[in-house]
PDB file of C-alpha atoms in Angstrom:
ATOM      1  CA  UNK E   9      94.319  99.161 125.746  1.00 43.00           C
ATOM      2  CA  UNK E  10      91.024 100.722 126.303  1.00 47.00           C
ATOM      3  CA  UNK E  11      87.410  99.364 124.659  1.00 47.00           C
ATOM      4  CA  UNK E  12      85.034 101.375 123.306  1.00 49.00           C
ATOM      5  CA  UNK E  13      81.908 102.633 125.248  1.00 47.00           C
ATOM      6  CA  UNK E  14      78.781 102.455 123.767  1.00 46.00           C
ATOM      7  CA  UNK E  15      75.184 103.142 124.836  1.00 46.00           C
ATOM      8  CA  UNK E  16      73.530 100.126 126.203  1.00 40.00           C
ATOM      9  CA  UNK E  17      70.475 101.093 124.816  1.00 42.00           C
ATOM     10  CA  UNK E  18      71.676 100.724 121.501  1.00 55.00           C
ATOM     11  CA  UNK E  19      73.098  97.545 121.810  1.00 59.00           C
ATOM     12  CA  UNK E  20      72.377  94.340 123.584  1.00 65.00           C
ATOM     13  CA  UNK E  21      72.976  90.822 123.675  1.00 73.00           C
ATOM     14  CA  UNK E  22      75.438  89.171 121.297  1.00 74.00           C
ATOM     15  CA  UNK E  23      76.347  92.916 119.800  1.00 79.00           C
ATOM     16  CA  UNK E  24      77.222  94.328 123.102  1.00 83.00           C
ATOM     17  CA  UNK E  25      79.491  91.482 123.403  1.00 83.00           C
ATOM     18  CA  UNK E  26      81.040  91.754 120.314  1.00 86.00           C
ATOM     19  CA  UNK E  27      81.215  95.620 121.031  1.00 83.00           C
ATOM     20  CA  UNK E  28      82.980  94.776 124.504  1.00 85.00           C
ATOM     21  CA  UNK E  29      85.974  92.720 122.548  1.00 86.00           C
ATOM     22  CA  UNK E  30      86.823  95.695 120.342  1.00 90.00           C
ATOM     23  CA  UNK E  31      89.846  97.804 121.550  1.00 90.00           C
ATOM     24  CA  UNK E  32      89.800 101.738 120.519  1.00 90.00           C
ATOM     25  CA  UNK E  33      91.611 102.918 118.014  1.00 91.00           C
ATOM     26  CA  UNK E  34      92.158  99.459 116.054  1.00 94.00           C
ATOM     27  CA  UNK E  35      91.288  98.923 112.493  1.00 96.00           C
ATOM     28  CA  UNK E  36      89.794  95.917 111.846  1.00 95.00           C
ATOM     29  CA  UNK E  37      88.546  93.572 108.800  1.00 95.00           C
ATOM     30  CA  UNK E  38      85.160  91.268 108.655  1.00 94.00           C
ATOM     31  CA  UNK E  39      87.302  88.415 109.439  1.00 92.00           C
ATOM     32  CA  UNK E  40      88.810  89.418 112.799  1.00 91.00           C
ATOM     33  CA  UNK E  41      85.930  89.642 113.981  1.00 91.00           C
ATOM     34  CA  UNK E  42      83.971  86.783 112.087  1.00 89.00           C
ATOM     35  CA  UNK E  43      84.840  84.540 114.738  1.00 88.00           C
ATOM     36  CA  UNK E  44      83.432  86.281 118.107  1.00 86.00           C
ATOM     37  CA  UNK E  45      79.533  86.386 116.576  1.00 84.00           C
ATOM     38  CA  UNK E  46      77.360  83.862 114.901  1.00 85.00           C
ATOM     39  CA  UNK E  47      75.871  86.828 112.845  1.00 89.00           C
ATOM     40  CA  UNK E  48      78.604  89.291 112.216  1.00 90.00           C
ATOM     41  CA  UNK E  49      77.533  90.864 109.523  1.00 92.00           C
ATOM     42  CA  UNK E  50      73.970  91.657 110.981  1.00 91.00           C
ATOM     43  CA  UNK E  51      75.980  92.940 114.230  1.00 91.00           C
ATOM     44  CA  UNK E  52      78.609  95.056 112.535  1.00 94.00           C
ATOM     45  CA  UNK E  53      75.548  96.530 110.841  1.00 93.00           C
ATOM     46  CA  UNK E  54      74.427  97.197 114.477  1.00 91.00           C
ATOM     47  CA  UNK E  55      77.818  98.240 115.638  1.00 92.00           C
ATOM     48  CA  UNK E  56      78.254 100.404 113.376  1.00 93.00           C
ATOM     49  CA  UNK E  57      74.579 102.127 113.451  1.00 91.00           C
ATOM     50  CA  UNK E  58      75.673 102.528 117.469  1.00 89.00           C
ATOM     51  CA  UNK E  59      78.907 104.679 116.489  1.00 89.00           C
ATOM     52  CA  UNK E  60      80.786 101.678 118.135  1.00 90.00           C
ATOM     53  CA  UNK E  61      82.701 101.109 114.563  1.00 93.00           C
ATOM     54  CA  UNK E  62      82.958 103.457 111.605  1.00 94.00           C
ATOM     55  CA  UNK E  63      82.976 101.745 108.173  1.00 95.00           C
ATOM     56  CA  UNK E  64      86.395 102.584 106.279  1.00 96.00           C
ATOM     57  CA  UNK E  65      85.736 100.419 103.255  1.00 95.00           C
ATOM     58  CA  UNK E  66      83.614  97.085 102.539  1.00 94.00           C
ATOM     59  CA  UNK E  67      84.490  94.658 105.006  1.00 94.00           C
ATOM     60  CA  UNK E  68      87.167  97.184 106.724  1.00 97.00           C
ATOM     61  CA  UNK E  69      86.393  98.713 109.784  1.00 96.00           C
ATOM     62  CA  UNK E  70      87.809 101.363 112.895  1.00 95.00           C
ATOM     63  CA  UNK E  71      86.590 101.705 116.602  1.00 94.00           C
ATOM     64  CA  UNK E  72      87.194 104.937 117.167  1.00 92.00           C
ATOM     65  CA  UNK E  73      88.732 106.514 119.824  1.00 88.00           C
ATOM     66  CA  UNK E  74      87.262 109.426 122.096  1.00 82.00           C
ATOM     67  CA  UNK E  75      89.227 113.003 122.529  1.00 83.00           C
ATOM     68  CA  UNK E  76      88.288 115.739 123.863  1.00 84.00           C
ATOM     69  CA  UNK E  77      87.852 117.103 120.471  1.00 85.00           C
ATOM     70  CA  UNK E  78      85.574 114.450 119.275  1.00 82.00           C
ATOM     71  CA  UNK E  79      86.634 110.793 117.763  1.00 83.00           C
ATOM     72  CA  UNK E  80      90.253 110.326 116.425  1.00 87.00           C
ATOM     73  CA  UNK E  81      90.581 109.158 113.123  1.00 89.00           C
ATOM     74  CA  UNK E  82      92.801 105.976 112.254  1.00 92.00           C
ATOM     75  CA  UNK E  83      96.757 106.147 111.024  1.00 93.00           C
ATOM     76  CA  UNK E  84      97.136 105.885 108.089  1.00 95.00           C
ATOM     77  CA  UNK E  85      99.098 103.046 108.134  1.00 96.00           C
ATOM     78  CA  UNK E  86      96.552 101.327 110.587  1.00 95.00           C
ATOM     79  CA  UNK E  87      94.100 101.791 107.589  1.00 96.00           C
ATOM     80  CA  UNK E  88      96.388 101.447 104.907  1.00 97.00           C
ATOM     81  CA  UNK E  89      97.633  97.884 106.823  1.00 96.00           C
ATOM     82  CA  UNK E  90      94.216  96.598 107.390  1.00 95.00           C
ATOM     83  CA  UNK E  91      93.432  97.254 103.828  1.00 97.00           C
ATOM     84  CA  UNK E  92      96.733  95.168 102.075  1.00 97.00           C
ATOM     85  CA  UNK E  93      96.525  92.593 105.128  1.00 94.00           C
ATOM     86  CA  UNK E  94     100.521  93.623 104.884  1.00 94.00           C
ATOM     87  CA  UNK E  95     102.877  95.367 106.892  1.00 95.00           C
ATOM     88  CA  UNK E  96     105.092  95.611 103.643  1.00 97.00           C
ATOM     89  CA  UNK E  97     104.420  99.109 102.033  1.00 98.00           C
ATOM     90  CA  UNK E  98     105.195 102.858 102.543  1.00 98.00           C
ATOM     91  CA  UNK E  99     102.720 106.179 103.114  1.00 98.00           C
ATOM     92  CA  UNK E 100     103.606 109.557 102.225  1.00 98.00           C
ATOM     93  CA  UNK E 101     102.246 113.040 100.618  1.00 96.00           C
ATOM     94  CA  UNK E 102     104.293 114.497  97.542  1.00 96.00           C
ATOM     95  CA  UNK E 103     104.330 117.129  99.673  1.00 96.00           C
ATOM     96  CA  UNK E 104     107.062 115.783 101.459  1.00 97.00           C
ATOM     97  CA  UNK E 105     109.126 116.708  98.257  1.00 97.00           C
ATOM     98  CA  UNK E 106     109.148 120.071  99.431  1.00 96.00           C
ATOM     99  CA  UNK E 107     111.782 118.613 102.116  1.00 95.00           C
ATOM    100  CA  UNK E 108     114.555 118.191  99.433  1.00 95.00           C
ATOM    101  CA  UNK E 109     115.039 121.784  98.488  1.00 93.00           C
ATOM    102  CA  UNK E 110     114.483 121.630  94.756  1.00 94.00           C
ATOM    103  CA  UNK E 111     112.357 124.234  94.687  1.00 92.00           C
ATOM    104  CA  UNK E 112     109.548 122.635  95.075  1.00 93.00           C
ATOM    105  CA  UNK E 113     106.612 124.392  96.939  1.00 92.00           C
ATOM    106  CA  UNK E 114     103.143 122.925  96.131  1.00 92.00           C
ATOM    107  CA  UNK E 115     101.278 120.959  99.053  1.00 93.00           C
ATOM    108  CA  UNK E 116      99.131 117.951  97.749  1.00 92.00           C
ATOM    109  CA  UNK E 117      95.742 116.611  99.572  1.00 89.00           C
ATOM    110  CA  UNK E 118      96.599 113.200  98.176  1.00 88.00           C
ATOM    111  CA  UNK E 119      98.118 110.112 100.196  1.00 96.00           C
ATOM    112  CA  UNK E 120     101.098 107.561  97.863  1.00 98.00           C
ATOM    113  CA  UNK E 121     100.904 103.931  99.034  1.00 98.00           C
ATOM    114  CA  UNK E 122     103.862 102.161  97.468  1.00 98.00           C
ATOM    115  CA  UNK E 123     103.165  98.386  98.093  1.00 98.00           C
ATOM    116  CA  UNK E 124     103.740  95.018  96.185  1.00 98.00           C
ATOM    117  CA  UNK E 125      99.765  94.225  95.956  1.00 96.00           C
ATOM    118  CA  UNK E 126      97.237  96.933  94.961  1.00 97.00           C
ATOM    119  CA  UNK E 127      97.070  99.263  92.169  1.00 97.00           C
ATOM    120  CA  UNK E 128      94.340 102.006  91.645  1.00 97.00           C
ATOM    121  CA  UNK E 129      92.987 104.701  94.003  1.00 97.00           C
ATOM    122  CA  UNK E 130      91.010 104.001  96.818  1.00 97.00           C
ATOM    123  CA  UNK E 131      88.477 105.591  98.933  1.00 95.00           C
ATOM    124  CA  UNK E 132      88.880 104.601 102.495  1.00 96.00           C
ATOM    125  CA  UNK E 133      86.819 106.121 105.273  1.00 91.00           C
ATOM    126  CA  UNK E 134      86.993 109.745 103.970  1.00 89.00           C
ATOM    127  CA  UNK E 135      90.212 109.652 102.742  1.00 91.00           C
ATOM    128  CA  UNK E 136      91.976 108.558  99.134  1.00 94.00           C
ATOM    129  CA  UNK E 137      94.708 106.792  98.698  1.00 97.00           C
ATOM    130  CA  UNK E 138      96.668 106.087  95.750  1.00 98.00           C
ATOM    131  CA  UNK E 139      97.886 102.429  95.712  1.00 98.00           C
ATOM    132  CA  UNK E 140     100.812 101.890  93.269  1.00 98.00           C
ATOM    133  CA  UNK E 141     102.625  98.464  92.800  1.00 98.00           C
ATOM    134  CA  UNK E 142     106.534  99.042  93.198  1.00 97.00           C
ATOM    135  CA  UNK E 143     108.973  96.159  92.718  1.00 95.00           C
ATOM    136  CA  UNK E 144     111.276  98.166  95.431  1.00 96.00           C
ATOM    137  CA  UNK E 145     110.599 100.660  97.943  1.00 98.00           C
ATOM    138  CA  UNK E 146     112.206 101.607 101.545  1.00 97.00           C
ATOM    139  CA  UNK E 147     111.009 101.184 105.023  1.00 96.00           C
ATOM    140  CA  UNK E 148     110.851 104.703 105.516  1.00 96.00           C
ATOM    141  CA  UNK E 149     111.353 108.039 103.676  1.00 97.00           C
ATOM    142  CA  UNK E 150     114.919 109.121 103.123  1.00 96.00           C
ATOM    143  CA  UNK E 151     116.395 112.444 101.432  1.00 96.00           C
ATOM    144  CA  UNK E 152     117.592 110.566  99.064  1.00 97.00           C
ATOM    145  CA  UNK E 153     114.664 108.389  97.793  1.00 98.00           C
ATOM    146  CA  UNK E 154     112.452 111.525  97.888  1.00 98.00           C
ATOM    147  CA  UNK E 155     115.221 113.226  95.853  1.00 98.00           C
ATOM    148  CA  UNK E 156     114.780 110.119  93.267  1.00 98.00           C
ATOM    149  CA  UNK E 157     110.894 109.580  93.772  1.00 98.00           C
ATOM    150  CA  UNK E 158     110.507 113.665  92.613  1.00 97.00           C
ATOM    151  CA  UNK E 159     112.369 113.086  89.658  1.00 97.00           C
ATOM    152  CA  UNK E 160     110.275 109.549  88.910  1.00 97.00           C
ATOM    153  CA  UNK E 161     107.135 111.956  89.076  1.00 96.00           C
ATOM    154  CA  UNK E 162     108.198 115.144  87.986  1.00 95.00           C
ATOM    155  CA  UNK E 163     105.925 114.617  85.345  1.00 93.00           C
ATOM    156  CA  UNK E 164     102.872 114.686  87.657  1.00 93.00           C
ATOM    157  CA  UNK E 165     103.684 117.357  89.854  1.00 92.00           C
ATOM    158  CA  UNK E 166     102.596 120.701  89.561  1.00 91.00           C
ATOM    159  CA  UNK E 167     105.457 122.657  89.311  1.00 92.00           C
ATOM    160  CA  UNK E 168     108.119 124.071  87.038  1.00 93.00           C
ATOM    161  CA  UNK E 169     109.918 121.324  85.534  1.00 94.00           C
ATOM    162  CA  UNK E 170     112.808 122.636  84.056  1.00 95.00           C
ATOM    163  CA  UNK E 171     113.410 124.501  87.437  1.00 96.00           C
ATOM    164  CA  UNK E 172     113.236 121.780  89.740  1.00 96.00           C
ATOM    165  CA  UNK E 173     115.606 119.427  87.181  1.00 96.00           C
ATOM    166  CA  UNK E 174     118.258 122.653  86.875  1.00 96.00           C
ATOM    167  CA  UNK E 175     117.950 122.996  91.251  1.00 96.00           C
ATOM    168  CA  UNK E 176     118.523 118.821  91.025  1.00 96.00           C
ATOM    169  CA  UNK E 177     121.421 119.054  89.280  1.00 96.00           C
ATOM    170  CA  UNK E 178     122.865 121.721  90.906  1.00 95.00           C
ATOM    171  CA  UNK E 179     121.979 119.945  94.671  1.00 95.00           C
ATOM    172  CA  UNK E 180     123.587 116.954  93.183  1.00 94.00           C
ATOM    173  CA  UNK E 181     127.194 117.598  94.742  1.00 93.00           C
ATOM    174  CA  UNK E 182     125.643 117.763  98.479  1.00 93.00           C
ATOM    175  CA  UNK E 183     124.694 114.477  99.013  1.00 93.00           C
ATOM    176  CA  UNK E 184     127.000 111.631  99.885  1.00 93.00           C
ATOM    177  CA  UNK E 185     127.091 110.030  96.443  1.00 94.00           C
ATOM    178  CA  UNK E 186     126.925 106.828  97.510  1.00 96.00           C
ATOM    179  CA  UNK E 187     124.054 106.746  99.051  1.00 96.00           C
ATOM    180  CA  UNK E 188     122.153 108.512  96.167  1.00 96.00           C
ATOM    181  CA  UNK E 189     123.568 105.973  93.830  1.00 96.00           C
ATOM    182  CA  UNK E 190     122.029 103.108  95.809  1.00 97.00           C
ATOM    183  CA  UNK E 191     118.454 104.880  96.127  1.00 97.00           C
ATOM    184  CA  UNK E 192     119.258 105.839  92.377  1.00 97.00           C
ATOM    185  CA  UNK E 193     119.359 101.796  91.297  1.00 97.00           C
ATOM    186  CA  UNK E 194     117.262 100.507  93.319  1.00 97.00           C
ATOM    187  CA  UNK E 195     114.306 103.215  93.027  1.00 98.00           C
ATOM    188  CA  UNK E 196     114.982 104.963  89.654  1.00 97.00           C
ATOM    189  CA  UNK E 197     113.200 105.120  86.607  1.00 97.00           C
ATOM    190  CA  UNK E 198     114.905 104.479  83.583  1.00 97.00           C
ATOM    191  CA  UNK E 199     114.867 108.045  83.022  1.00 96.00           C
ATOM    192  CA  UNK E 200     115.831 108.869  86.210  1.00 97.00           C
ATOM    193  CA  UNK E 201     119.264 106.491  86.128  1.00 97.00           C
ATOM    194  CA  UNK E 202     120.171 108.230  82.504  1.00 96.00           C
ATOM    195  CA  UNK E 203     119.375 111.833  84.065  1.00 96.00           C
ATOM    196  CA  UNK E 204     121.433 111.431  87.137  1.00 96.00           C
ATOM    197  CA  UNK E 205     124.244 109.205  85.189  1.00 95.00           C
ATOM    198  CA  UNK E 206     124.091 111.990  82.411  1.00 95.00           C
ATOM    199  CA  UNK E 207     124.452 115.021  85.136  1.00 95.00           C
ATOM    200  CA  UNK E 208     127.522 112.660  86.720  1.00 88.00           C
ATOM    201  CA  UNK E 209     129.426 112.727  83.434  1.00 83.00           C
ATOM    202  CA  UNK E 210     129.031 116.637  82.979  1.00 62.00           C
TER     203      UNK E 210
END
């Protein structure tokens, strides 16, 4: 794993050291770090004034890594991670609702972070995300959570409602039922479970 260069000019002594333990492209908090310097703070202030760490949030930082086109900003999840101090949540765009074929066609420059500790939307680095507290969620995105997560926030979404519930209903046949009626209890809103339950019956 590669360091980060910096200019020696900028920093020197106990900085430059701390500077020389960071590894590119890793998020890190205060507290990682807390332990390599007797005055972290006043050397992250230093590190980061260098270019050697970019500040993501209070007490959250990156070391960014060099491309060819300039640095290369974090993963998500890498900032997302560092943020919950938790491996336990999932990232994703409602855009990725446009993947179920409901008709669904608007792109959103927002970022969901379904997790078990923070609520509220955040501004990290120069991104937002929008933390949500879920009792369940899955490891990863599946058609048939994203098929249940679009109707959960149909209500949100910018697009024709009664459209994309008349395309869900119609889709419903072509999955394997089973599987949608796991990701339907485990994931659904109440409204959801009636809809799909209701749409079952017919």
């Amino acid at each position: 794993m590669s360091t980060v260069s910096h200019s020696p000019e900028a920093l020197r002594g106990a900085a430059a050291q701390l500077a020389g333990e960071l590894h590119a492209g890793r998020v890190y908090r205060r507290e990682d770090l807390a332990h390599l310097s007797t005055a972290v703070d006043r050397h992250l202030r230093k590190l980061v004034a260098s270019g050697a760490l970019k500040k993501l949030a209070q007490g959250l930082y990156h070391a960014p890594k060099a491309s060819s086109f300039g640095p290369i900003p974090p993963a998500d999840e890498q900032v997302v991670g560092g943020f919950l101090r938790d491996k336990d949540f999932l990232v994703f765009s409602p855009s990725a609702y446009n993947t179920v074929g409901l008709g669904t066609t608007q792109l959103y420059n927002r970022t969901l972070v379904y997790n078990h500790k923070r609520h509220g939307v955040f501004r990290l680095g120069n991104r937002q995300f929008d933390f949500r507290v879920k009792p369940r969620f899955p490891k990863k995105l599946t058609p048939e959570f994203l098929f249940v997560d679009l109707l959960n926030n149909l209500d949100e979404l910018a697009e024709d409602r009664d459209a994309v519930l008349q395309q869900a209903r119609s889709k419903l046949p072509s999955y394997d039922m089973a599987r949608l009626q796991r990701a339907v209890d485990s994931f659904g809103s109440m409204a959801t479970r009636k809809r799909v339950r209701e749409w079952k019956g017919a």
